Tab-separated table of C-alpha atoms in Angstrom:
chain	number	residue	atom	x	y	z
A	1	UNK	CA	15.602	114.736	66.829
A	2	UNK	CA	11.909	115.010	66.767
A	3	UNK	CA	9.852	113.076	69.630
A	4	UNK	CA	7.831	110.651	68.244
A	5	UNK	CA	4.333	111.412	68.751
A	6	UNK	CA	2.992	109.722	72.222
A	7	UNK	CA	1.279	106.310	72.004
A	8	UNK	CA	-1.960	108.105	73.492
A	9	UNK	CA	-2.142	111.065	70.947
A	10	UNK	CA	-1.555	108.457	67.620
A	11	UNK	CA	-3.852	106.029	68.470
A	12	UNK	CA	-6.369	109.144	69.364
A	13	UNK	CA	-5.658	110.313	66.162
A	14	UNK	CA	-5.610	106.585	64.730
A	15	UNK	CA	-9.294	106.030	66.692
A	16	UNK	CA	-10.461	109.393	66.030
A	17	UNK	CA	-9.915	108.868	62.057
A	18	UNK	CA	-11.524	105.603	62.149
A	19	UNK	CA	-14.360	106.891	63.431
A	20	UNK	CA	-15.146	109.707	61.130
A	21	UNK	CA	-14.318	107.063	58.107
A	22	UNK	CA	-17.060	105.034	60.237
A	23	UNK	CA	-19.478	108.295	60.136
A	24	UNK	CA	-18.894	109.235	56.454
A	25	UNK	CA	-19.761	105.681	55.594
A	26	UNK	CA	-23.044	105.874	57.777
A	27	UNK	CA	-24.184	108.960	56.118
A	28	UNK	CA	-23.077	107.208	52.927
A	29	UNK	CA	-25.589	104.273	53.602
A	30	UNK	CA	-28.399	106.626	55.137
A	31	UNK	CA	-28.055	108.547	51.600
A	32	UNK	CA	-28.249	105.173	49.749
A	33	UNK	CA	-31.150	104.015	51.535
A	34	UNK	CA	-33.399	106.982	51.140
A	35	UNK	CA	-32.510	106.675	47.153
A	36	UNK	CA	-33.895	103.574	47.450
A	37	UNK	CA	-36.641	104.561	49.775
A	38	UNK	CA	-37.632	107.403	47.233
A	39	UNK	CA	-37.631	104.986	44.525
A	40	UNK	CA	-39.665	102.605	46.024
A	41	UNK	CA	-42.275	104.792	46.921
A	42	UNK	CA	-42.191	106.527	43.382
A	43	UNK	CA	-42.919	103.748	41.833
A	44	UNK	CA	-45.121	102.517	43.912
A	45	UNK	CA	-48.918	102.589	42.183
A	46	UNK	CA	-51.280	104.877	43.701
A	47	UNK	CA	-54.264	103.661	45.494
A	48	UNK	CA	-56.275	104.456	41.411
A	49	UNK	CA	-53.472	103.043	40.060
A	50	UNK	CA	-54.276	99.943	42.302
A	51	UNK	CA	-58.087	99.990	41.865
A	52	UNK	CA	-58.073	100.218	37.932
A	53	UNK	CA	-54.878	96.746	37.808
A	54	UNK	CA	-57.669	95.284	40.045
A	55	UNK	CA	-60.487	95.811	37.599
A	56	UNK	CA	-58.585	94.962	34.600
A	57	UNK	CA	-57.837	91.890	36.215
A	58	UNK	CA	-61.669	91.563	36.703
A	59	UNK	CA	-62.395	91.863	32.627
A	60	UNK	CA	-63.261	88.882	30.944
A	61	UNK	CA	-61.230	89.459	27.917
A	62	UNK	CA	-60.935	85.827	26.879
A	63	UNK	CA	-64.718	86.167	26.203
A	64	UNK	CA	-64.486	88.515	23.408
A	65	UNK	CA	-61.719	86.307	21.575
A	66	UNK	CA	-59.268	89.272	20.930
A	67	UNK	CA	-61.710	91.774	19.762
A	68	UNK	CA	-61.373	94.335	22.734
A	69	UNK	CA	-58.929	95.158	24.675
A	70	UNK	CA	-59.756	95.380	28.672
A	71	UNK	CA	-62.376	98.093	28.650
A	72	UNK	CA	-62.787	99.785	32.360
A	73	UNK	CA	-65.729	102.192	33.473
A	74	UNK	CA	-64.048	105.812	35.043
A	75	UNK	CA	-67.204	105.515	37.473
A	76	UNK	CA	-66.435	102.032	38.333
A	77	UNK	CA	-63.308	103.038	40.687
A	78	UNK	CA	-65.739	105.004	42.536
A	79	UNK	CA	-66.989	101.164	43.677
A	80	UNK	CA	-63.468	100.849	45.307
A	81	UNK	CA	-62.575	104.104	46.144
A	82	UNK	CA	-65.039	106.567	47.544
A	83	UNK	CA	-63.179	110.171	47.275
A	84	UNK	CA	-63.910	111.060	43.267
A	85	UNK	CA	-61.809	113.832	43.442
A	86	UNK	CA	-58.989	111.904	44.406
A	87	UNK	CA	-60.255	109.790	41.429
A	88	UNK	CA	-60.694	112.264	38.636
A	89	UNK	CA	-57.522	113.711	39.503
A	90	UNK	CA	-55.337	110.689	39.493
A	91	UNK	CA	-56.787	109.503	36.283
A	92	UNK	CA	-56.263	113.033	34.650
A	93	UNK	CA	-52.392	112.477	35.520
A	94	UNK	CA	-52.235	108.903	34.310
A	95	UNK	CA	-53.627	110.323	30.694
A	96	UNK	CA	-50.928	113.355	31.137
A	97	UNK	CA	-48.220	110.341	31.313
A	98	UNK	CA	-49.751	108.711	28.716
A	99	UNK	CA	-50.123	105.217	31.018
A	100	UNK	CA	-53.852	105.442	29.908
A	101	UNK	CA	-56.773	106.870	27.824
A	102	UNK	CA	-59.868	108.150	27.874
A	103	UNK	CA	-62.816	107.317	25.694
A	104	UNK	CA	-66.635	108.908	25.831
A	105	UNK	CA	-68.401	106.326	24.906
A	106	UNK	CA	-72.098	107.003	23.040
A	107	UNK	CA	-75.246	104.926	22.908
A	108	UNK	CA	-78.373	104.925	25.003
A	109	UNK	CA	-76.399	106.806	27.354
A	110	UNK	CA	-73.056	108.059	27.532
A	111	UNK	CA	-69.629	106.325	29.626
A	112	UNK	CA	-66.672	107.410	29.780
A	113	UNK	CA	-64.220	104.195	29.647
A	114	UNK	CA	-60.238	104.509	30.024
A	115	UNK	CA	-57.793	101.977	28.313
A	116	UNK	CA	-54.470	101.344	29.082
A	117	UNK	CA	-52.398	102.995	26.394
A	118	UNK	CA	-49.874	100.089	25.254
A	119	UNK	CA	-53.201	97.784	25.058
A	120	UNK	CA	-55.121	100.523	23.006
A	121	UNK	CA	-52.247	100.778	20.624
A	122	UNK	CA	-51.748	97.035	20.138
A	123	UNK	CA	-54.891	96.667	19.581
A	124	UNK	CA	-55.243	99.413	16.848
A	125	UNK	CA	-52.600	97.512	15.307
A	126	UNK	CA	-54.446	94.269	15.526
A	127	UNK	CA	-57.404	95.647	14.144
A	128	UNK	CA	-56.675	98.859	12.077
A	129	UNK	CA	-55.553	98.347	8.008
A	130	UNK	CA	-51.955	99.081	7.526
A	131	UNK	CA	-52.254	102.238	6.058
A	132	UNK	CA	-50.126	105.816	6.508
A	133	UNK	CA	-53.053	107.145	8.595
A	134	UNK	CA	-53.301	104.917	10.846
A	135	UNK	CA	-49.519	105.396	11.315
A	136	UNK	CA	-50.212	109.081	11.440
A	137	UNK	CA	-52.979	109.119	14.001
A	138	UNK	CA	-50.906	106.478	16.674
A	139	UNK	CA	-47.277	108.679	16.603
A	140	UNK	CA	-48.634	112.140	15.398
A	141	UNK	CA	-52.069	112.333	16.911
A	142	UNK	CA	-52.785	110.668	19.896
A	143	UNK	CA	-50.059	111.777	21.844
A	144	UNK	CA	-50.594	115.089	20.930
A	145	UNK	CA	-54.590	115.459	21.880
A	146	UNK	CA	-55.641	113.880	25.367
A	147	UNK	CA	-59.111	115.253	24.943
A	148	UNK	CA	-61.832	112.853	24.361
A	149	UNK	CA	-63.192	114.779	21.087
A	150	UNK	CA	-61.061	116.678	18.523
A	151	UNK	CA	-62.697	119.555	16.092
A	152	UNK	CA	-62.170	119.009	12.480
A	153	UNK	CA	-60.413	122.238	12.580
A	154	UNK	CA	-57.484	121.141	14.702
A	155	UNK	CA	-57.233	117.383	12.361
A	156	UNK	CA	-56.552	120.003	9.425
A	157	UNK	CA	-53.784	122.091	11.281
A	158	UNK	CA	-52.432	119.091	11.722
A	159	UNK	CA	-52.192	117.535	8.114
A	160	UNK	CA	-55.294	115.640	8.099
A	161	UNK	CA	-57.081	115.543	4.993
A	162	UNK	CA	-60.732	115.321	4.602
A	163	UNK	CA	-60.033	111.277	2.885
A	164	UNK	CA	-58.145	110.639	5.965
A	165	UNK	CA	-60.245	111.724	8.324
A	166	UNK	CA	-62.930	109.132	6.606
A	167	UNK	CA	-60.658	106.690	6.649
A	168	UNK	CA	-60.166	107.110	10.248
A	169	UNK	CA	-63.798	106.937	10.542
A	170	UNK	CA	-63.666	103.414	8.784
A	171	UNK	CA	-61.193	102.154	11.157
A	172	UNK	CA	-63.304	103.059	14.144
A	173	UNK	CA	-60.932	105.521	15.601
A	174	UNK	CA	-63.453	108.595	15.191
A	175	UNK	CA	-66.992	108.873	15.459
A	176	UNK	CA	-68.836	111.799	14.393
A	177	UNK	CA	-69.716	114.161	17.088
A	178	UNK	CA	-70.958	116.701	14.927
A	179	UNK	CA	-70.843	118.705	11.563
A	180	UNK	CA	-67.662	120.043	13.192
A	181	UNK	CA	-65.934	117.236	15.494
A	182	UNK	CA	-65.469	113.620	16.325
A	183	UNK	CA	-65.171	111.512	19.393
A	184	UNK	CA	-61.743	109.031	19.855
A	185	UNK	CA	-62.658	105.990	19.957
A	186	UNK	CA	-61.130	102.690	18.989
A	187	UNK	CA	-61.660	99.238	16.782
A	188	UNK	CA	-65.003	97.329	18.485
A	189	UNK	CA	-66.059	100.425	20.874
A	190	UNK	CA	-69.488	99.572	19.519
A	191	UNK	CA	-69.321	95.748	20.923
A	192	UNK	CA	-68.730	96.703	23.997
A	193	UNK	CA	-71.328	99.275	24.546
A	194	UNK	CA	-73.890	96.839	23.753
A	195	UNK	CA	-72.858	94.561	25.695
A	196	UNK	CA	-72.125	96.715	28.451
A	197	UNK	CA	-76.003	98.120	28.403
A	198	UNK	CA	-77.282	94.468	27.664
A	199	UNK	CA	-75.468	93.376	30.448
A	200	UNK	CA	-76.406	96.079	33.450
A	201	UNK	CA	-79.925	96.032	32.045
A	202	UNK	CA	-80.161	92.351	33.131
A	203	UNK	CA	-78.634	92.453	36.421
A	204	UNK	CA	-81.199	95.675	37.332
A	205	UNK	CA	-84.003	93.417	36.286
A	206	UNK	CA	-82.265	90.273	38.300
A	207	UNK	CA	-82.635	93.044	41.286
A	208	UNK	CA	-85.908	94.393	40.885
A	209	UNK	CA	-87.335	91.343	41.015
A	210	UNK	CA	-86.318	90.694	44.150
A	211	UNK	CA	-87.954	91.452	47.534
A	212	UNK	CA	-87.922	95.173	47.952
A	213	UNK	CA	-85.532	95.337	44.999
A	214	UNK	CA	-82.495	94.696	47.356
A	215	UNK	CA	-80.281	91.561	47.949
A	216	UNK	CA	-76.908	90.841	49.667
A	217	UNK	CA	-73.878	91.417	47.503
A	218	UNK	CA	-72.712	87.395	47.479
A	219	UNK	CA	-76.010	86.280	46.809
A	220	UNK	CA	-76.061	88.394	43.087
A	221	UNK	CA	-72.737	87.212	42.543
A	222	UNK	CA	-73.680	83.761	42.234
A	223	UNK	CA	-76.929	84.611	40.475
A	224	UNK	CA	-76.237	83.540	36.269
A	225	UNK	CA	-76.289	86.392	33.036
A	226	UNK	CA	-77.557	85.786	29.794
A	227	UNK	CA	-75.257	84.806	27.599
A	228	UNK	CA	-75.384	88.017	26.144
A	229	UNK	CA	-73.629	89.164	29.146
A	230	UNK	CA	-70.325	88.539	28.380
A	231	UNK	CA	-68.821	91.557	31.160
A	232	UNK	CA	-69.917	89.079	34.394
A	233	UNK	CA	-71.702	90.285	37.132
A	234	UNK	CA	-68.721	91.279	39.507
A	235	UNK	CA	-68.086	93.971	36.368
A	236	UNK	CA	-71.562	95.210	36.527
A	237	UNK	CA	-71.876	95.197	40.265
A	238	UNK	CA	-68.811	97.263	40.192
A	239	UNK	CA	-70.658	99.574	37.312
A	240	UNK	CA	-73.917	100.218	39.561
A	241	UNK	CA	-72.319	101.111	42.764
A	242	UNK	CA	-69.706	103.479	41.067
A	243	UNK	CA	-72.670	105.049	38.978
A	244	UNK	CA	-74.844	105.080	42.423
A	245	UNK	CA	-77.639	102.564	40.856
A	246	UNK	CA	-77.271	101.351	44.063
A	247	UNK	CA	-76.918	101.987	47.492
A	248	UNK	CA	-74.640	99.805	49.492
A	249	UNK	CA	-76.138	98.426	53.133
A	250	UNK	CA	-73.923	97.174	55.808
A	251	UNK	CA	-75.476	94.351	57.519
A	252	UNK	CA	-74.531	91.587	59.702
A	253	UNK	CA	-75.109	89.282	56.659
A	254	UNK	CA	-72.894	91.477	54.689
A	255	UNK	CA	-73.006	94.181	51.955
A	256	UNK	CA	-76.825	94.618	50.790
A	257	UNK	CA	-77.353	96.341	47.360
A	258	UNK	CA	-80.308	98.215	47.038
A	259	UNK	CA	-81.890	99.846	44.167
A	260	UNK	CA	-81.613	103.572	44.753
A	261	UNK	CA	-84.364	103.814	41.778
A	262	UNK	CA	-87.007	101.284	41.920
């Protein structure tokens, strides 16, 4: 007959079993857990991501009744995040995912804007006529071309004919850039231009007046717009930091914003 195994060596066996089950499971867990870690941190906004929810937040859009969509200044994350490389190159890879777009804006002077892409399309929608092009240029166009202009050249490689390019032009989705190309833009663009320039214009004169053409950040804040100014001062103080209008002063009072052109 064979001896039966000794009580010592089976429940060594028993314990030692039990333990590598207990080990396996540990790793098991640890593996879990960094999924989840990874995950969380992937999706995770980055510190751009951050600044630009935190500036949408800031955009009065109930003021313009539906006719824009929330309409953000590139420059203007500059205000909340000093290193514009880090900038630029986050906001390059939020176009390349297509979370956002990027519009250069024309007037007295030139801004480029970006737009969240799900707002920019619903509001092409909105505002667009139902038409084939318009179809066209939302599935066929816009993810294909992240560029802020397009040459007429590249519209006709791609099936656009010289009627729908006009009509395009109707809808406000291009604007000429010249005899050759167009800008992007979108329904309104022109709206919010002027009111942007209205609105920074005032707030520069608000300053200027003041002694030495500087005042503490809270103080402007509570200081009224026209009526015209439909963006708000926090949006324009945001505007002429980021596009280094002013210089920022720490003081014991707080932030002082002075005019770095007087």
């Amino acid at each position: 007959m064979s001896k039966r195994p000794s009580n010592s060596n089976f429940y060594g066996q028993s314990k030692k079993f039990r333990s590598s089950a207990s080990s396996a499971s540990s790793v098991q867990v640890t593996a879990n857990e960094r999924k989840v870690d990874d995950s969380y941190f992937s999706n995770t906004p980055s510190d751009t991501e951050a600044a630009l929810l935190y500036l949408k937040s800031k955009f009065p859009i109930e003021k313009f009744e539906g006719r824009l969509p929330p309409v953000l200044l590139v420059h203007q994350i500059y205000s909340v995040i000093k290193c514009k490389t880090l900038v630029d190159r986050d906001v390059n890879s939020l176009q390349a995912k297509g979370v956002v777009r990027l519009f250069k804006l024309g007037g007295e002077e030139t801004a480029l804007v970006v737009v969240y892409s799900d707002e920019l399309v619903n509001h092409i929608i909105q505002h667009c006529p139902t038409k084939p092009v318009i179809n066209r240029f939302l599935k066929e166009l816009i993810p294909k071309v992240q560029d802020v202009s397009i040459d007429k050249t590249l519209l006709q490689e791609l099936g656009f004919t010289q009627q729908e390019m006009s009509d395009l032009v109707r809808a406000g989705l291009l604007t000429l850039r010249s005899t050759a190309s167009f800008w992007f833009s979108f329904p309104n663009a022109g709206e919010f231009m002027r009111t942007y320039l209205k609105g920074r214009k005032s707030v520069l004169r608000t300053i200027r007046k003041c002694k030495f053409s500087e005042i503490l950040q809270f103080e402007l804040e509570q200081r009224k717009l026209e009526k015209s100014a439909k963006l708000g001062m926090l949006y324009h103080i945001h505007d002429m930091i980021g596009a280094e209008l002013v210089k920022c002063i720490e003081t014991t009072s707080g932030t002082l914003l002075r005019l770095t052109k007087k």
